[in-house]
Short mmCIF file of C-alpha atoms in Angstrom, two decimals:
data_model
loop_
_atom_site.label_atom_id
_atom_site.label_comp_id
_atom_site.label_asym_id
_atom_site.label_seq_id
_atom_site.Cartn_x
_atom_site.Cartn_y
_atom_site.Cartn_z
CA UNK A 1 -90.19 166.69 -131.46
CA UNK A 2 -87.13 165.26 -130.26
CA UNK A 3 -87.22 162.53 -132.49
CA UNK A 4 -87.32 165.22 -135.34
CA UNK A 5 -84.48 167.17 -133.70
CA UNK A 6 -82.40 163.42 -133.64
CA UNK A 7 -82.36 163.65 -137.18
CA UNK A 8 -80.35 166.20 -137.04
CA UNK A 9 -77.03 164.96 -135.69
CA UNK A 10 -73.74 165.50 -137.66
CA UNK A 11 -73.63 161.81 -139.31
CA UNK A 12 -77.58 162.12 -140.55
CA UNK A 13 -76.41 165.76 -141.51
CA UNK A 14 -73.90 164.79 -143.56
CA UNK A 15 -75.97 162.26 -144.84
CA UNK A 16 -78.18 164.82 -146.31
CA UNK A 17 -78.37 165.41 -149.96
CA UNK A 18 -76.13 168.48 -150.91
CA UNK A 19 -79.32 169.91 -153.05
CA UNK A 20 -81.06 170.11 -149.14
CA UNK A 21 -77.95 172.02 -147.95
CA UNK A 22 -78.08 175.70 -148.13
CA UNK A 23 -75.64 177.33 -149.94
CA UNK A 24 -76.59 180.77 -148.65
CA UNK A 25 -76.81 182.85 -145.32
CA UNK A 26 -79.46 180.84 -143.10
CA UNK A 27 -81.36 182.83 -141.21
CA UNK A 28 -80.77 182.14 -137.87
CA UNK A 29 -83.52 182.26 -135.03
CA UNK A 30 -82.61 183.50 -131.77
CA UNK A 31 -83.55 180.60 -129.56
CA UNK A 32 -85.55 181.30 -126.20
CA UNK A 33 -86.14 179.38 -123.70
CA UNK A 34 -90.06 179.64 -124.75
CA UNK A 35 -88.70 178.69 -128.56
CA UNK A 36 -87.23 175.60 -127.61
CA UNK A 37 -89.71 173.17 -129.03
CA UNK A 38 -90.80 175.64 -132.46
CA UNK A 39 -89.97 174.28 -135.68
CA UNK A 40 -87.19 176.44 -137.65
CA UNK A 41 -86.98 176.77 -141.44
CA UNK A 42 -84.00 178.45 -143.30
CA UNK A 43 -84.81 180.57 -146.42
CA UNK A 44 -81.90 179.92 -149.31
CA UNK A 45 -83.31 182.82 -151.75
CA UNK A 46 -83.00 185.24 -149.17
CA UNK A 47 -79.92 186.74 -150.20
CA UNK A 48 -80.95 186.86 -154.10
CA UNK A 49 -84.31 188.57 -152.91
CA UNK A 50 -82.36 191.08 -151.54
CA UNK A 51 -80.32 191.89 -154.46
CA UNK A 52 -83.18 191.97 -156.89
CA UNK A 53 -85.65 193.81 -154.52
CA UNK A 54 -82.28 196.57 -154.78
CA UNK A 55 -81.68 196.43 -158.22
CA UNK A 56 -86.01 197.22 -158.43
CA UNK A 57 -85.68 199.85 -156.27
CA UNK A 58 -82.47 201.42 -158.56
CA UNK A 59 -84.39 200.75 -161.59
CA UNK A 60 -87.54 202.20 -160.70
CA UNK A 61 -85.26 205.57 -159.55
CA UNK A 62 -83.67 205.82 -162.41
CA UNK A 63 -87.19 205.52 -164.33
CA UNK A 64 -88.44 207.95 -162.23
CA UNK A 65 -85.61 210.78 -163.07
CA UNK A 66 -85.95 209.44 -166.95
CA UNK A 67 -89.78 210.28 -166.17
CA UNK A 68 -88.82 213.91 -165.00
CA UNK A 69 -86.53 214.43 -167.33
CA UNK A 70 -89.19 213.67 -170.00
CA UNK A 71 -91.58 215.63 -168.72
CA UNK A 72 -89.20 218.70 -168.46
CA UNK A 73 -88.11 218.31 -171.72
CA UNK A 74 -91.30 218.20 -173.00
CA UNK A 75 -92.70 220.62 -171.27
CA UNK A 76 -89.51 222.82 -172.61
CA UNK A 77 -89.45 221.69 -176.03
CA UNK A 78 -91.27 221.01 -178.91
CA UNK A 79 -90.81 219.05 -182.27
CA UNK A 80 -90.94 221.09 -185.28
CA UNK A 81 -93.73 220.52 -187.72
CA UNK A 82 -93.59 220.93 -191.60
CA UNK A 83 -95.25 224.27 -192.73
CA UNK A 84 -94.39 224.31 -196.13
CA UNK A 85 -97.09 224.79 -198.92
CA UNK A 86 -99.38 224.84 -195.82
CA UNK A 87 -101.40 228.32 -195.07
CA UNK A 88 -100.01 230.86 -193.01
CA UNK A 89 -102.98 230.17 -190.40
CA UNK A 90 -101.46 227.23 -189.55
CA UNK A 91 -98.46 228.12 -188.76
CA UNK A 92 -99.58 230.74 -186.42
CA UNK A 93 -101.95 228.89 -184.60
CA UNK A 94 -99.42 226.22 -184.07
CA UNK A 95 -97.07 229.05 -182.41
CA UNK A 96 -99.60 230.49 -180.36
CA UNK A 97 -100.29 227.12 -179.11
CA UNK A 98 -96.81 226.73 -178.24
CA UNK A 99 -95.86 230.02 -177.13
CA UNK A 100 -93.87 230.99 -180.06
CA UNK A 101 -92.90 233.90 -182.11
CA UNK A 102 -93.08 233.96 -185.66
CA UNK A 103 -90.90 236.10 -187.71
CA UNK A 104 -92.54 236.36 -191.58
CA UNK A 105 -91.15 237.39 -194.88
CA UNK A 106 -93.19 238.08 -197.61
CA UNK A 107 -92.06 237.14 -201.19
CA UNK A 108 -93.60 236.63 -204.79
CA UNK A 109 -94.01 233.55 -205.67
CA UNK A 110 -94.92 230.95 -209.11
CA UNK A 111 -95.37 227.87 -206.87
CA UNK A 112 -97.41 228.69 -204.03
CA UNK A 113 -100.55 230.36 -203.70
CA UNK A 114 -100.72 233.93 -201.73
CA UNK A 115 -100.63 233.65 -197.61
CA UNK A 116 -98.75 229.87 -198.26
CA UNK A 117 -95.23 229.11 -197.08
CA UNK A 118 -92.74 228.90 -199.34
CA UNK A 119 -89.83 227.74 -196.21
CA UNK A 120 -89.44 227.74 -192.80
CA UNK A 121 -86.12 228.46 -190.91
CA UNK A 122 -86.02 225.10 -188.70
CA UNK A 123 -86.57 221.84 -190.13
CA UNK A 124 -88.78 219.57 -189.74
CA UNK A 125 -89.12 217.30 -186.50
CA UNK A 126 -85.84 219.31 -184.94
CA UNK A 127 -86.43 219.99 -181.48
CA UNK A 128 -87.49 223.46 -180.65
CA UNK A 129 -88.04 225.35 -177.38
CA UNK A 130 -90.99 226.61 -176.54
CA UNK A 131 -90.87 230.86 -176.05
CA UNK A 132 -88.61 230.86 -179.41
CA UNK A 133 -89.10 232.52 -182.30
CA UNK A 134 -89.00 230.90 -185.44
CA UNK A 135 -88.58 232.60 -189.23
CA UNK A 136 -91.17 231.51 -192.08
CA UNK A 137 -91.29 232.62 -195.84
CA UNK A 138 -94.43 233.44 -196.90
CA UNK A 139 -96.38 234.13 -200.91
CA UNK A 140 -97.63 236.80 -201.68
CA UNK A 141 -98.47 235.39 -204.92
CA UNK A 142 -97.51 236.29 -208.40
CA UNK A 143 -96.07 239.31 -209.19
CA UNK A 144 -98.91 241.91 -210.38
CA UNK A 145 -97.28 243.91 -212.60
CA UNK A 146 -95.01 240.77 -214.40
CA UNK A 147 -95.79 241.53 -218.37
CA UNK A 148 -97.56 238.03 -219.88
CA UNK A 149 -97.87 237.92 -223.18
CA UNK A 150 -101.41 236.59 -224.16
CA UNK A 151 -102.11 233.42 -226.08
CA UNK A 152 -104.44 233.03 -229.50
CA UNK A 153 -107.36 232.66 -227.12
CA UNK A 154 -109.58 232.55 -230.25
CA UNK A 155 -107.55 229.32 -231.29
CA UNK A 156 -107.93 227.27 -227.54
CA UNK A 157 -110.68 225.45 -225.87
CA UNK A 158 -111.95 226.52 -222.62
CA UNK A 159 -109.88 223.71 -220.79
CA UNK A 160 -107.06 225.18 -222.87
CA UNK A 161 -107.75 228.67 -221.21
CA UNK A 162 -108.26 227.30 -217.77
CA UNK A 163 -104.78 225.39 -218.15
CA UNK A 164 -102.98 228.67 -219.22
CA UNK A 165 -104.65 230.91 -216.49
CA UNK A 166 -103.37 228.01 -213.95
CA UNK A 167 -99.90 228.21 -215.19
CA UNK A 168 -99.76 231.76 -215.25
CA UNK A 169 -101.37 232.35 -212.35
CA UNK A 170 -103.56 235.03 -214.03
CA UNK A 171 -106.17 235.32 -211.22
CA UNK A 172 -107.63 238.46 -212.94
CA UNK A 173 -108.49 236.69 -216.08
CA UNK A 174 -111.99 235.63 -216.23
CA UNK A 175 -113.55 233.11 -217.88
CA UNK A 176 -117.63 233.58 -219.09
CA UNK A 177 -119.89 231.91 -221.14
CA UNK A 178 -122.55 233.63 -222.92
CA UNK A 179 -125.50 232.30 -225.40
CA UNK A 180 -124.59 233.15 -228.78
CA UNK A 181 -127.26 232.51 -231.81
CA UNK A 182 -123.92 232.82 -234.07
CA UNK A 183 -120.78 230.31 -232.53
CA UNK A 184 -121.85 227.38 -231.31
CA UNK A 185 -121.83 225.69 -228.12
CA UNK A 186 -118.27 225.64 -226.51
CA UNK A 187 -116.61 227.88 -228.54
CA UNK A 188 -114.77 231.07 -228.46
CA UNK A 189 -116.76 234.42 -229.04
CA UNK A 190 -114.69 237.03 -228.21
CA UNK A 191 -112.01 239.02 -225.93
CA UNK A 192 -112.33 242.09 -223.35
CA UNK A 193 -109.92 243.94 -222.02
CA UNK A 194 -112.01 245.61 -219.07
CA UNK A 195 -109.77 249.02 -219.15
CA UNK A 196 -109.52 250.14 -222.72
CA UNK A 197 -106.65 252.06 -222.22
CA UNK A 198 -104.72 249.02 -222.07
CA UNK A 199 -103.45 246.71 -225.61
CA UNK A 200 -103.20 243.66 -225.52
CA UNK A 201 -99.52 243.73 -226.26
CA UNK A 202 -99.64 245.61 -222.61
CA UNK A 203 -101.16 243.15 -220.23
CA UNK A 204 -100.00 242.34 -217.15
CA UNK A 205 -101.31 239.82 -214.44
CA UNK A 206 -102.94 242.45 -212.43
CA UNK A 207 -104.97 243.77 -215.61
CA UNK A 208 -108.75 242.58 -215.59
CA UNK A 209 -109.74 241.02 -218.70
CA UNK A 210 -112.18 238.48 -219.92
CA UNK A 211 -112.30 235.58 -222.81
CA UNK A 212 -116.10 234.69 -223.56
CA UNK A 213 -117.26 231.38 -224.83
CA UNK A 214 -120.22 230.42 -226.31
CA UNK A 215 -123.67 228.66 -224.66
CA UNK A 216 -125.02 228.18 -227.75
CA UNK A 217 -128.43 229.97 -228.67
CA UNK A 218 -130.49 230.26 -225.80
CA UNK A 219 -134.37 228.72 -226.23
CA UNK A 220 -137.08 229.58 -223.98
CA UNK A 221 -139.92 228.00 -223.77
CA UNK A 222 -143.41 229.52 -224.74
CA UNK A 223 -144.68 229.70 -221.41
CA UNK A 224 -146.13 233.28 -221.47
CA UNK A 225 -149.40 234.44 -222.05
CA UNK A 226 -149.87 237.76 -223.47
CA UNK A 227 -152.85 239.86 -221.87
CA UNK A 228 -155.36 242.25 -223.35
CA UNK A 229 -153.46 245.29 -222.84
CA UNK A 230 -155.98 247.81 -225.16
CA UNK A 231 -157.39 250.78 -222.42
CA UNK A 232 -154.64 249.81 -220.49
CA UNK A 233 -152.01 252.42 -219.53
CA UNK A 234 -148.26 251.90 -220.60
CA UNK A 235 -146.78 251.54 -217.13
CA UNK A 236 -148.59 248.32 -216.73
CA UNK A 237 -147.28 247.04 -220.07
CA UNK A 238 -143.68 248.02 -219.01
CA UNK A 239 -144.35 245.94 -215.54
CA UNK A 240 -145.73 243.03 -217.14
CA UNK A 241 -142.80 243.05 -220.41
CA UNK A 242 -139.97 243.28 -217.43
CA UNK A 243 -141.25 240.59 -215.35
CA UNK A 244 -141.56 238.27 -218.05
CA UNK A 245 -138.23 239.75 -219.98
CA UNK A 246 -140.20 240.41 -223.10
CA UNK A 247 -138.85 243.31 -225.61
CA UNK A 248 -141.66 245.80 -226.08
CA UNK A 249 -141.44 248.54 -229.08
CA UNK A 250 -144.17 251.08 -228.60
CA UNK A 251 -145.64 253.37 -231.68
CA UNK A 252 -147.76 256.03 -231.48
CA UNK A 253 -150.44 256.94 -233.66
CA UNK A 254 -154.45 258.60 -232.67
CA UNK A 255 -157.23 256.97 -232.15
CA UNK A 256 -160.80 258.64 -232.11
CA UNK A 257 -162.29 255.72 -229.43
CA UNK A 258 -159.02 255.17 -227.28
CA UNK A 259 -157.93 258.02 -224.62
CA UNK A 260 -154.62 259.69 -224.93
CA UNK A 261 -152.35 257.71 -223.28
CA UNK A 262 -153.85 253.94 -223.01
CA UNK A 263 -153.27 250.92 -225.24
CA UNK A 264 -155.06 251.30 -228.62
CA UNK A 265 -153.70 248.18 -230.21
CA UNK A 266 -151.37 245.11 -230.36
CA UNK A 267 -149.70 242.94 -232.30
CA UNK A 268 -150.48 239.86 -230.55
CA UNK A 269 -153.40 238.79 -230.23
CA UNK A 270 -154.46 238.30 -226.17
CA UNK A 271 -154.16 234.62 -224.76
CA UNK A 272 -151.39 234.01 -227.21
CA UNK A 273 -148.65 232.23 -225.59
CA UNK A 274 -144.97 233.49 -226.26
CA UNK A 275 -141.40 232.91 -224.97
CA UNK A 276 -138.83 234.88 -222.69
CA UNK A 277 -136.86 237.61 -225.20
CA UNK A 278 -139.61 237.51 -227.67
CA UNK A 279 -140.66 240.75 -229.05
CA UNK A 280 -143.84 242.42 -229.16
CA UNK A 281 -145.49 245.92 -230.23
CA UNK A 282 -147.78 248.03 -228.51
CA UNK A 283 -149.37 251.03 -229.84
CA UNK A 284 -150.11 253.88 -227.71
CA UNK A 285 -152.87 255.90 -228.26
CA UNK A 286 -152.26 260.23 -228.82
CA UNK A 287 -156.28 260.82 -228.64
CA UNK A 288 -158.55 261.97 -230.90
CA UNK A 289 -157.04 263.66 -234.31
CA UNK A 290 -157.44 266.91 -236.82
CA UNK A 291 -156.64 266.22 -240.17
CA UNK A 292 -155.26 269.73 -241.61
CA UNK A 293 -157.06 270.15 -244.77
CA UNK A 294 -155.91 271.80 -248.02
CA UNK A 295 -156.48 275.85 -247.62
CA UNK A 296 -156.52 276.07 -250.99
CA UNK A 297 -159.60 275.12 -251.47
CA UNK A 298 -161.33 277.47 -248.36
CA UNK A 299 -161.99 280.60 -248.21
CA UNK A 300 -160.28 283.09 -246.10
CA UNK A 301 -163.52 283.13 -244.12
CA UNK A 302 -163.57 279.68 -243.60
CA UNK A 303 -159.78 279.24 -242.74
CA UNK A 304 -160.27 281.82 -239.87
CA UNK A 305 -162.98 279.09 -238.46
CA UNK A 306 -161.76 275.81 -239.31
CA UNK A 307 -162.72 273.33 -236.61
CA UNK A 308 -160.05 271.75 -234.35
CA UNK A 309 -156.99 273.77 -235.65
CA UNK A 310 -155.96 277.62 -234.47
CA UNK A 311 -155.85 278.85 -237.34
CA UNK A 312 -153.90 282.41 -238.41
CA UNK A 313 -154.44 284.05 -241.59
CA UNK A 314 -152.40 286.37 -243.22
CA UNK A 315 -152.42 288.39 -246.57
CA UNK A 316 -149.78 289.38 -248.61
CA UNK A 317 -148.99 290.76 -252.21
CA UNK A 318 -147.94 288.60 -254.98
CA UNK A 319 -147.04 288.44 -258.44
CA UNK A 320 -148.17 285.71 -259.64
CA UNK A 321 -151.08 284.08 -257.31
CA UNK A 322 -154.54 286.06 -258.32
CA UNK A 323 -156.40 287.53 -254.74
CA UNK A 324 -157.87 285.52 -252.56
CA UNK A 325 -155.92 282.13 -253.53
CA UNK A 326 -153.74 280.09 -251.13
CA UNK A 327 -150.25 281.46 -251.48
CA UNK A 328 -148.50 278.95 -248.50
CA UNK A 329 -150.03 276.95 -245.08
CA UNK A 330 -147.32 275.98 -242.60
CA UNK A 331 -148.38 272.38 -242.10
CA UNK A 332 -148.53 270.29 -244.73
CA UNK A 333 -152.25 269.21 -245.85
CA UNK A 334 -153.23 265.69 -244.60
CA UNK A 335 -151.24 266.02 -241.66
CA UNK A 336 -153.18 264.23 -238.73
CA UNK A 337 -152.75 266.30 -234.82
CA UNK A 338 -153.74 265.51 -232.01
CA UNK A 339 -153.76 266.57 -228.56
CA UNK A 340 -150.28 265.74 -227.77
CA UNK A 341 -149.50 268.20 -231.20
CA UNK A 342 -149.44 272.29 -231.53
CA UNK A 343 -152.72 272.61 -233.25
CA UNK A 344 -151.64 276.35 -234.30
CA UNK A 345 -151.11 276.70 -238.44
CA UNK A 346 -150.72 280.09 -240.22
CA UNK A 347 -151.98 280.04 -243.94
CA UNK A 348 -151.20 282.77 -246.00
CA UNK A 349 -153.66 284.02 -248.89
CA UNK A 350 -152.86 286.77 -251.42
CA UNK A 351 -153.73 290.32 -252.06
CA UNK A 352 -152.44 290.10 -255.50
CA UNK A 353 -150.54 292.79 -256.95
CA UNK A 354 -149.29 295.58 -255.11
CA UNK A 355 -151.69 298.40 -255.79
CA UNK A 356 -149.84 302.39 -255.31
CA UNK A 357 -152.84 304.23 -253.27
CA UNK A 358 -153.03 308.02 -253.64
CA UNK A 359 -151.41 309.79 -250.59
CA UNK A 360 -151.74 313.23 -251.71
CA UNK A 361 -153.35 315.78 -249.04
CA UNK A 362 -151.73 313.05 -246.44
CA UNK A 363 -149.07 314.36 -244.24
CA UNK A 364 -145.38 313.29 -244.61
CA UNK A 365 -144.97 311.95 -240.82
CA UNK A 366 -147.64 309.58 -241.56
CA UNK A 367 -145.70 307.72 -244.62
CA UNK A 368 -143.90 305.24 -243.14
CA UNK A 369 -146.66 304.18 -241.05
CA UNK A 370 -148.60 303.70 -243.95
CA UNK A 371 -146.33 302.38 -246.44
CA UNK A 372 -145.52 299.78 -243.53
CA UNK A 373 -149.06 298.52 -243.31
CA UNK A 374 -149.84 299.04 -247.15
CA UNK A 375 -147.32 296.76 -248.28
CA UNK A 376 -144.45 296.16 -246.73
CA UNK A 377 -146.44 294.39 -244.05
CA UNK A 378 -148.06 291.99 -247.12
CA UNK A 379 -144.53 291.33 -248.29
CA UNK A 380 -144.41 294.21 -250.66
CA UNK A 381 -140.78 295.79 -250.94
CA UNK A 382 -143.01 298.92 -251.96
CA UNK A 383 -140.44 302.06 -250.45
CA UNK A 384 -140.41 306.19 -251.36
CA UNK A 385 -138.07 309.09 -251.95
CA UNK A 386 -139.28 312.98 -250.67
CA UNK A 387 -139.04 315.59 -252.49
CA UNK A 388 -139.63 318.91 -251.44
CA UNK A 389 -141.36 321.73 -253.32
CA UNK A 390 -142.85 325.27 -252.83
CA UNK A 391 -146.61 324.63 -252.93
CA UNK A 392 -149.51 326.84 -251.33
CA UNK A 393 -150.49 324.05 -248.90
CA UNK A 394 -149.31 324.09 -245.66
CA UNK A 395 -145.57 322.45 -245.71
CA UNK A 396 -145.41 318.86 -244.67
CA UNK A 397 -148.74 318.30 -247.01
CA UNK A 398 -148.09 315.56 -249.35
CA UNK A 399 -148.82 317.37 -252.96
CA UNK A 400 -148.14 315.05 -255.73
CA UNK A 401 -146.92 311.94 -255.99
CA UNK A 402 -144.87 310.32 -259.44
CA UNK A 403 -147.45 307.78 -259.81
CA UNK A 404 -150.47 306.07 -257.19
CA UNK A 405 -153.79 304.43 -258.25
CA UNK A 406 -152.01 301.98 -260.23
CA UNK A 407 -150.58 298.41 -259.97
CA UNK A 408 -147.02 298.45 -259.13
CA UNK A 409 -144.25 295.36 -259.27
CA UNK A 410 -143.42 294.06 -255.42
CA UNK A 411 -140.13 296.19 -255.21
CA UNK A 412 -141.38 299.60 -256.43
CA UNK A 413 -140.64 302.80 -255.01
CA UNK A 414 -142.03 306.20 -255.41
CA UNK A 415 -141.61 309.60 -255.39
CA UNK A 416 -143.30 312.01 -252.56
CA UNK A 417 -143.77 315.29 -253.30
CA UNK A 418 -144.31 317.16 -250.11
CA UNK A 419 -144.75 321.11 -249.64
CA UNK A 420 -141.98 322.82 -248.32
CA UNK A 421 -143.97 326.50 -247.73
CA UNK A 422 -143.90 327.29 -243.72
CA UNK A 423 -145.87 330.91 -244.04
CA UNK A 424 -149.14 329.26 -245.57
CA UNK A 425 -152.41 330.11 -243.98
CA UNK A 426 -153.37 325.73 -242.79
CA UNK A 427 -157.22 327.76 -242.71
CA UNK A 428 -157.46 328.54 -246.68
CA UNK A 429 -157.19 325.15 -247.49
CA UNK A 430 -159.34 321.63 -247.18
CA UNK A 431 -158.44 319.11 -244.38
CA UNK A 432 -155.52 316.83 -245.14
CA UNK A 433 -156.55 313.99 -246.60
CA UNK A 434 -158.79 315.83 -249.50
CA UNK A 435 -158.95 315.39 -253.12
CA UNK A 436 -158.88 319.41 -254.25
CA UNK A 437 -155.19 320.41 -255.46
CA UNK A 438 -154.33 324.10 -256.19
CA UNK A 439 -154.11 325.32 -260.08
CA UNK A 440 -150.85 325.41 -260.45
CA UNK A 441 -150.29 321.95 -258.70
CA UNK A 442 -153.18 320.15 -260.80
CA UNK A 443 -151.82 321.43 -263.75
CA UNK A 444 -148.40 319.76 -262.98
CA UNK A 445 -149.41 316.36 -262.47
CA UNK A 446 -151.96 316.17 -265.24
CA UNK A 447 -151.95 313.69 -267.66
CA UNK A 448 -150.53 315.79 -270.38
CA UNK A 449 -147.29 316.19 -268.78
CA UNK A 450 -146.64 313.41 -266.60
CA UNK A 451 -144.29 310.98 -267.17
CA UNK A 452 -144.22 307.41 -266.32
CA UNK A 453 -143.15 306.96 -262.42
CA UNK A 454 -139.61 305.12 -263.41
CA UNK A 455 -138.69 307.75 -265.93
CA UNK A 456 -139.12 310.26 -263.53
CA UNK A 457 -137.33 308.15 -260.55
CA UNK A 458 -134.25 308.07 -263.21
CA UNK A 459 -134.39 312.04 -263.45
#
């Protein structure tokens, strides 16, 4: 040790290289007496440690309040996003998320689709603090009620339509195909405005409206087989046809095997296969059938009994048609009924010519009783006139007549002779209704002296 410390005299100190001197503070060691013999060392970067373990301990302070500072401020504030052509959604659920209040206008717009923004108050990536309210522009699309004046659609494609209705922003304008057996595939078959109050010339973008193209003709394929519908009822048929979209016409006709109501016939044959929109008919039966039958050739007798039909006879006079023939029948011969049908038929037969019946010994208040069911009844416009006259017989006694067992023409009318004597004795005279005339009376209306009935009607 003290050979070491020797070393250490001023000449061998100067000796020393200066690169082994030290330039800097030593550090010093406070020597005891227990020290004396320890081995000392002097660090020369002690000083420089010092400094940079300082300047670390600045540094990392100043970090620290950058850190703070950046933490504040971004806890505080907020970089503003771009919104535009974005949806409204966005925007709010980016403010919510932030704390923020949004304050929205509402405009029409060409460019951006409805509930889009059109601007936004604060530009993008400008710092914005959080609790603030920020102001947005909104679409609310086109404007409805703008007029557009409609294209040629009949001289456009559909892309052509699809193009325009993009442009225009014509949300209301639909565009439909259809199958068409007339314009072929792909091309325009026709317009619709969907309220007809409104022209063309008057559309506007809110209007609804329509432009049809064509699918070409639609071809199904014969994938159907038709059942045996006969003695089935209709409602089946009407199932079956709308399941399978098949166009059923139904007739009607009778049928003496077939009950009312059921399937009598079709007119395709059962197992036949057929297509989707093809048409078919299916007769329905009406039941069993009464042919009405020429009255002409039946008796009155006979018409009163025919088989099947209620039938009503009436007589009446005519001109022309001898008695007992057919005058009229009110449903036409050959005419098939059937239950579904008013079997009831009135045939008419004639009496011939009006015949004038004798009504003297009759009583007056009993004419138009009986000139109702004589003729007039039968279609005879047979009528009367009264006149009055003194007689013997008990007044109100028909007495004479101007004519009466004869043929007469169907608008005749007669004169009534009718006793006007109220003192006569009814007892010294036959019953009404006889054949006996007074003297006086008999020799009035006989033969010699009477004059034809319309020569007498014109006195």
């Amino acid at each position: 040790m003290s050979d070491f410390l020797s070393n250490f005299d001023k000449d061998n100190y100067d000796k020393l290289p200066k690169e082994e001197t030290f330039p800097t503070e030593q550090k010093s060691v406070r020597n005891s007496p227990r020290d004396n013999h320890e081995h000392i060392e002097i660090d020369p970067d002690y000083q420089w440690k010092k400094r940079k373990k300082l300047i670390i301990y600045i540094a990392l302070g100043v970090l620290a309040l950058l850190l703070i500072a950046f933490l504040y401020y971004s806890i505080r504030y907020v970089d503003m996003e771009d919104f535009v052509g974005g949806p409204v959604a966005d925007a709010r659920a980016w403010a919510d998320e932030n704390d923020m209040e949004i304050e929205l206008t509402q405009e029409h717009s060409m460019e951006y689709d409805a509930n889009h923004i059109i601007e936004q108050g604060i530009a993008e990536g400008k710092k914005v603090k959080k609790g603030s309210t920020i102001t947005l522009t909104s679409s609310i699309g086109a404007d409805p009620e703008e007029h557009i004046e409609l294209p040629e659609f009949s001289e456009m494609t559909r892309s052509e339509v699809e193009a325009w209705k993009e442009e225009n922003r014509a949300e209301n304008l639909q565009i439909v195909t259809e199958f068409s057996d007339e314009v072929e595939e792909g091309e325009f078959t026709r317009f619709v405005m969907r309220d007809e109050d409104i022209s063309e010339e008057e559309y506007r973008r809110q209007d609804n409206a329509s432009v049809y193209f064509s699918k070409g003709e639609e071809v199904f394929e014969e994938d159907i087989e038709v059942p045996d519908f006969v003695n089935k009822g209709k409602q089946e048929v009407e199932q079956w046809a709308d399941t399978n979209e098949i166009e059923i016409t139904y007739n009607e006709e009778a049928s003496n095997d077939i009950e009312a109501g059921l399937v009598s016939k079709q007119n395709i044959d059962p197992e036949t296969m057929i297509a989707k929109k093809d048409e078919m008919e299916v007769t329905i039966s009406l039941g069993k059938s009464v042919e009405v039958p020429n009255f002409a050739s039946l008796s009155m007798e006979e018409a009163a009994s025919y088989e099947g039909l209620s039938v009503t006879v009436r007589q009446r006079f005519h001109n022309k048609v001898k008695y007992g023939n057919l005058i009229a029948q009110s449903i036409e011969p050959g005419t098939e009924l059937t239950d579904q049908d008013n079997k009831s038929i009135t045939v008419t037969y004639s009496e011939g010519k009006p015949y004038l019946r004798d009504y003297r010994g009759q009583l007056e208040g009993d004419l138009p009783r009986l000139f109702y069911e004589d003729y007039q009844s039968k279609g005879a416009d047979i009528s009367y006139i009264v006149k009055y006259v003194d007689a013997p017989e008990v007044k109100g006694t028909i007495v004479g007549m101007s004519n009466f067992n004869s043929f007469v023409s169907m608008d005749y009318t007669v004169e009534i002779r009718v006793s006007n004597n109220k003192d006569a004795d009814p007892g010294a005279f036959d019953s009404p209704g006889g054949n006996e005339a007074p003297e006086e009376i008999e020799e009035e209306l006989s033969p010699e002296t009477e004059e034809p009935a319309e020569e007498q009607i014109e006195k």
